[in-house]
Each structure stands twice: as C-alpha cells, then as structure tokens.
Amino acid sequence: MDKVLFWDKAKKEHFVKELTNQMKIKNRLLGLIISNVDKKTSRVESNNKAFKYEQQIIVLQKMADLCRGIRGRHDIKQLNLLIDTYNSLS
C-alpha cells in the first residue's frame, strides 16, 4: 500500500475501495485458516498466520475509521503511519 501525499474526494474513494478489498481478502484468508485445519501446517504456524491476519485487519479498520475524518496534514501523517504499520505486517 502506498503512502498518501494529498487527500481529495477522488483519492478518498479510491483509498476506501482499496481498504475494503484488502479487508475482504484478509477476512477470507483468516476464515480459511480457522475453518480448515491443514494437516501439512503445524498448529503453531497456523496460529501465527491467523494472528498476522488479525493484526492486519485491525490496522485496516483503523485506517478506514481515520479516512472518514481526515481534515488536515496531521491526519494524513497518522494515516501514513498506519500504512507503514500495515506494510511492516505484510
């Protein structure tokens, strides 16, 4: 996910759409890990993957919440920090 340099209506719509798609993907993957116990993957590895996806979903949700109320540079800076956090979890 790329950092945000400016914020307008078109950027907001595109970014929110991207967030929604990422959340759908992560939720689907998390559901697959939880519902399908893979005999090839160890329990610890499955738990680690599930934890990673949960963390990513939390950060994506925080980004979506922040997008609703961006008013200035400070909010864009916060959004970029969340994007860095998300990218580090990937």
JSON list of C-alpha atoms in Angstrom, two decimals:
[
{"chain": "A", "resi": 1, "resn": "MET", "atom": "CA", "xyz": [0.00, 0.00, 0.00]},
{"chain": "A", "resi": 2, "resn": "ASP", "atom": "CA", "xyz": [1.38, 3.41, -0.98]},
{"chain": "A", "resi": 3, "resn": "LYS", "atom": "CA", "xyz": [1.63, 6.44, 1.25]},
{"chain": "A", "resi": 4, "resn": "VAL", "atom": "CA", "xyz": [-0.86, 9.27, 0.86]},
{"chain": "A", "resi": 5, "resn": "LEU", "atom": "CA", "xyz": [0.55, 12.60, -0.29]},
{"chain": "A", "resi": 6, "resn": "PHE", "atom": "CA", "xyz": [-2.70, 14.53, -0.71]},
{"chain": "A", "resi": 7, "resn": "TRP", "atom": "CA", "xyz": [-6.35, 13.98, 0.11]},
{"chain": "A", "resi": 8, "resn": "ASP", "atom": "CA", "xyz": [-9.36, 14.84, -2.01]},
{"chain": "A", "resi": 9, "resn": "LYS", "atom": "CA", "xyz": [-12.67, 13.18, -2.82]},
{"chain": "A", "resi": 10, "resn": "ALA", "atom": "CA", "xyz": [-11.29, 11.00, -5.62]},
{"chain": "A", "resi": 11, "resn": "LYS", "atom": "CA", "xyz": [-8.32, 9.90, -3.51]},
{"chain": "A", "resi": 12, "resn": "LYS", "atom": "CA", "xyz": [-10.63, 9.10, -0.61]},
{"chain": "A", "resi": 13, "resn": "GLU", "atom": "CA", "xyz": [-12.93, 6.96, -2.77]},
{"chain": "A", "resi": 14, "resn": "HIS", "atom": "CA", "xyz": [-10.01, 5.07, -4.29]},
{"chain": "A", "resi": 15, "resn": "PHE", "atom": "CA", "xyz": [-8.33, 4.54, -0.92]},
{"chain": "A", "resi": 16, "resn": "VAL", "atom": "CA", "xyz": [-11.52, 3.37, 0.81]},
{"chain": "A", "resi": 17, "resn": "LYS", "atom": "CA", "xyz": [-12.18, 0.95, -2.06]},
{"chain": "A", "resi": 18, "resn": "GLU", "atom": "CA", "xyz": [-8.64, -0.44, -1.70]},
{"chain": "A", "resi": 19, "resn": "LEU", "atom": "CA", "xyz": [-9.09, -0.79, 2.07]},
{"chain": "A", "resi": 20, "resn": "THR", "atom": "CA", "xyz": [-12.39, -2.61, 1.61]},
{"chain": "A", "resi": 21, "resn": "ASN", "atom": "CA", "xyz": [-10.84, -5.05, -0.86]},
{"chain": "A", "resi": 22, "resn": "GLN", "atom": "CA", "xyz": [-7.89, -5.72, 1.44]},
{"chain": "A", "resi": 23, "resn": "MET", "atom": "CA", "xyz": [-10.20, -6.32, 4.42]},
{"chain": "A", "resi": 24, "resn": "LYS", "atom": "CA", "xyz": [-12.29, -8.78, 2.40]},
{"chain": "A", "resi": 25, "resn": "ILE", "atom": "CA", "xyz": [-9.18, -10.69, 1.35]},
{"chain": "A", "resi": 26, "resn": "LYS", "atom": "CA", "xyz": [-7.71, -10.80, 4.88]},
{"chain": "A", "resi": 27, "resn": "ASN", "atom": "CA", "xyz": [-11.04, -11.85, 6.41]},
{"chain": "A", "resi": 28, "resn": "ARG", "atom": "CA", "xyz": [-11.40, -14.60, 3.82]},
{"chain": "A", "resi": 29, "resn": "LEU", "atom": "CA", "xyz": [-7.87, -15.87, 4.48]},
{"chain": "A", "resi": 30, "resn": "LEU", "atom": "CA", "xyz": [-8.40, -15.73, 8.24]},
{"chain": "A", "resi": 31, "resn": "GLY", "atom": "CA", "xyz": [-11.64, -17.68, 7.86]},
{"chain": "A", "resi": 32, "resn": "LEU", "atom": "CA", "xyz": [-9.88, -20.33, 5.78]},
{"chain": "A", "resi": 33, "resn": "ILE", "atom": "CA", "xyz": [-7.12, -20.73, 8.36]},
{"chain": "A", "resi": 34, "resn": "ILE", "atom": "CA", "xyz": [-9.61, -21.05, 11.21]},
{"chain": "A", "resi": 35, "resn": "SER", "atom": "CA", "xyz": [-12.08, -23.35, 9.45]},
{"chain": "A", "resi": 36, "resn": "ASN", "atom": "CA", "xyz": [-9.66, -25.60, 7.55]},
{"chain": "A", "resi": 37, "resn": "VAL", "atom": "CA", "xyz": [-7.19, -27.37, 9.73]},
{"chain": "A", "resi": 38, "resn": "ASP", "atom": "CA", "xyz": [-4.35, -28.14, 7.37]},
{"chain": "A", "resi": 39, "resn": "LYS", "atom": "CA", "xyz": [-2.52, -31.29, 8.33]},
{"chain": "A", "resi": 40, "resn": "LYS", "atom": "CA", "xyz": [0.59, -30.10, 6.47]},
{"chain": "A", "resi": 41, "resn": "THR", "atom": "CA", "xyz": [0.83, -26.91, 8.54]},
{"chain": "A", "resi": 42, "resn": "SER", "atom": "CA", "xyz": [1.77, -27.08, 12.19]},
{"chain": "A", "resi": 43, "resn": "ARG", "atom": "CA", "xyz": [-0.61, -25.69, 14.78]},
{"chain": "A", "resi": 44, "resn": "VAL", "atom": "CA", "xyz": [1.91, -23.01, 15.75]},
{"chain": "A", "resi": 45, "resn": "GLU", "atom": "CA", "xyz": [2.35, -21.88, 12.15]},
{"chain": "A", "resi": 46, "resn": "SER", "atom": "CA", "xyz": [-1.43, -21.71, 11.63]},
{"chain": "A", "resi": 47, "resn": "ASN", "atom": "CA", "xyz": [-1.83, -19.67, 14.82]},
{"chain": "A", "resi": 48, "resn": "ASN", "atom": "CA", "xyz": [0.96, -17.30, 13.73]},
{"chain": "A", "resi": 49, "resn": "LYS", "atom": "CA", "xyz": [-0.69, -16.77, 10.33]},
{"chain": "A", "resi": 50, "resn": "ALA", "atom": "CA", "xyz": [-4.08, -16.19, 11.97]},
{"chain": "A", "resi": 51, "resn": "PHE", "atom": "CA", "xyz": [-2.54, -13.67, 14.38]},
{"chain": "A", "resi": 52, "resn": "LYS", "atom": "CA", "xyz": [-0.84, -11.85, 11.50]},
{"chain": "A", "resi": 53, "resn": "TYR", "atom": "CA", "xyz": [-4.10, -11.57, 9.54]},
{"chain": "A", "resi": 54, "resn": "GLU", "atom": "CA", "xyz": [-5.95, -10.39, 12.66]},
{"chain": "A", "resi": 55, "resn": "GLN", "atom": "CA", "xyz": [-3.36, -7.64, 13.18]},
{"chain": "A", "resi": 56, "resn": "GLN", "atom": "CA", "xyz": [-3.62, -6.59, 9.54]},
{"chain": "A", "resi": 57, "resn": "ILE", "atom": "CA", "xyz": [-7.42, -6.43, 9.75]},
{"chain": "A", "resi": 58, "resn": "ILE", "atom": "CA", "xyz": [-7.21, -4.26, 12.88]},
{"chain": "A", "resi": 59, "resn": "VAL", "atom": "CA", "xyz": [-4.83, -1.81, 11.17]},
{"chain": "A", "resi": 60, "resn": "LEU", "atom": "CA", "xyz": [-7.02, -1.73, 8.04]},
{"chain": "A", "resi": 61, "resn": "GLN", "atom": "CA", "xyz": [-10.07, -0.95, 10.19]},
{"chain": "A", "resi": 62, "resn": "LYS", "atom": "CA", "xyz": [-8.19, 1.86, 11.95]},
{"chain": "A", "resi": 63, "resn": "MET", "atom": "CA", "xyz": [-7.27, 3.28, 8.54]},
{"chain": "A", "resi": 64, "resn": "ALA", "atom": "CA", "xyz": [-10.90, 3.11, 7.40]},
{"chain": "A", "resi": 65, "resn": "ASP", "atom": "CA", "xyz": [-12.04, 4.89, 10.56]},
{"chain": "A", "resi": 66, "resn": "LEU", "atom": "CA", "xyz": [-9.41, 7.59, 10.12]},
{"chain": "A", "resi": 67, "resn": "CYS", "atom": "CA", "xyz": [-10.39, 8.12, 6.45]},
{"chain": "A", "resi": 68, "resn": "ARG", "atom": "CA", "xyz": [-13.84, 9.24, 7.50]},
{"chain": "A", "resi": 69, "resn": "GLY", "atom": "CA", "xyz": [-12.50, 12.24, 9.39]},
{"chain": "A", "resi": 70, "resn": "ILE", "atom": "CA", "xyz": [-9.33, 13.42, 7.66]},
{"chain": "A", "resi": 71, "resn": "ARG", "atom": "CA", "xyz": [-9.15, 17.19, 7.95]},
{"chain": "A", "resi": 72, "resn": "GLY", "atom": "CA", "xyz": [-5.51, 18.16, 7.62]},
{"chain": "A", "resi": 73, "resn": "ARG", "atom": "CA", "xyz": [-1.87, 17.22, 7.41]},
{"chain": "A", "resi": 74, "resn": "HIS", "atom": "CA", "xyz": [-1.81, 15.74, 10.90]},
{"chain": "A", "resi": 75, "resn": "ASP", "atom": "CA", "xyz": [-4.49, 13.21, 9.95]},
{"chain": "A", "resi": 76, "resn": "ILE", "atom": "CA", "xyz": [-2.66, 12.36, 6.71]},
{"chain": "A", "resi": 77, "resn": "LYS", "atom": "CA", "xyz": [0.51, 11.83, 8.75]},
{"chain": "A", "resi": 78, "resn": "GLN", "atom": "CA", "xyz": [-1.39, 9.45, 11.06]},
{"chain": "A", "resi": 79, "resn": "LEU", "atom": "CA", "xyz": [-2.73, 7.60, 8.03]},
{"chain": "A", "resi": 80, "resn": "ASN", "atom": "CA", "xyz": [0.78, 7.24, 6.61]},
{"chain": "A", "resi": 81, "resn": "LEU", "atom": "CA", "xyz": [1.97, 5.83, 9.95]},
{"chain": "A", "resi": 82, "resn": "LEU", "atom": "CA", "xyz": [-0.81, 3.25, 9.81]},
{"chain": "A", "resi": 83, "resn": "ILE", "atom": "CA", "xyz": [0.15, 2.42, 6.21]},
{"chain": "A", "resi": 84, "resn": "ASP", "atom": "CA", "xyz": [3.76, 1.87, 7.35]},
{"chain": "A", "resi": 85, "resn": "THR", "atom": "CA", "xyz": [2.50, -0.38, 10.14]},
{"chain": "A", "resi": 86, "resn": "TYR", "atom": "CA", "xyz": [0.36, -2.36, 7.73]},
{"chain": "A", "resi": 87, "resn": "ASN", "atom": "CA", "xyz": [3.23, -2.75, 5.28]},
{"chain": "A", "resi": 88, "resn": "SER", "atom": "CA", "xyz": [5.51, -3.98, 8.05]},
{"chain": "A", "resi": 89, "resn": "LEU", "atom": "CA", "xyz": [2.96, -6.67, 8.95]},
{"chain": "A", "resi": 90, "resn": "SER", "atom": "CA", "xyz": [2.71, -7.93, 5.37]}
]
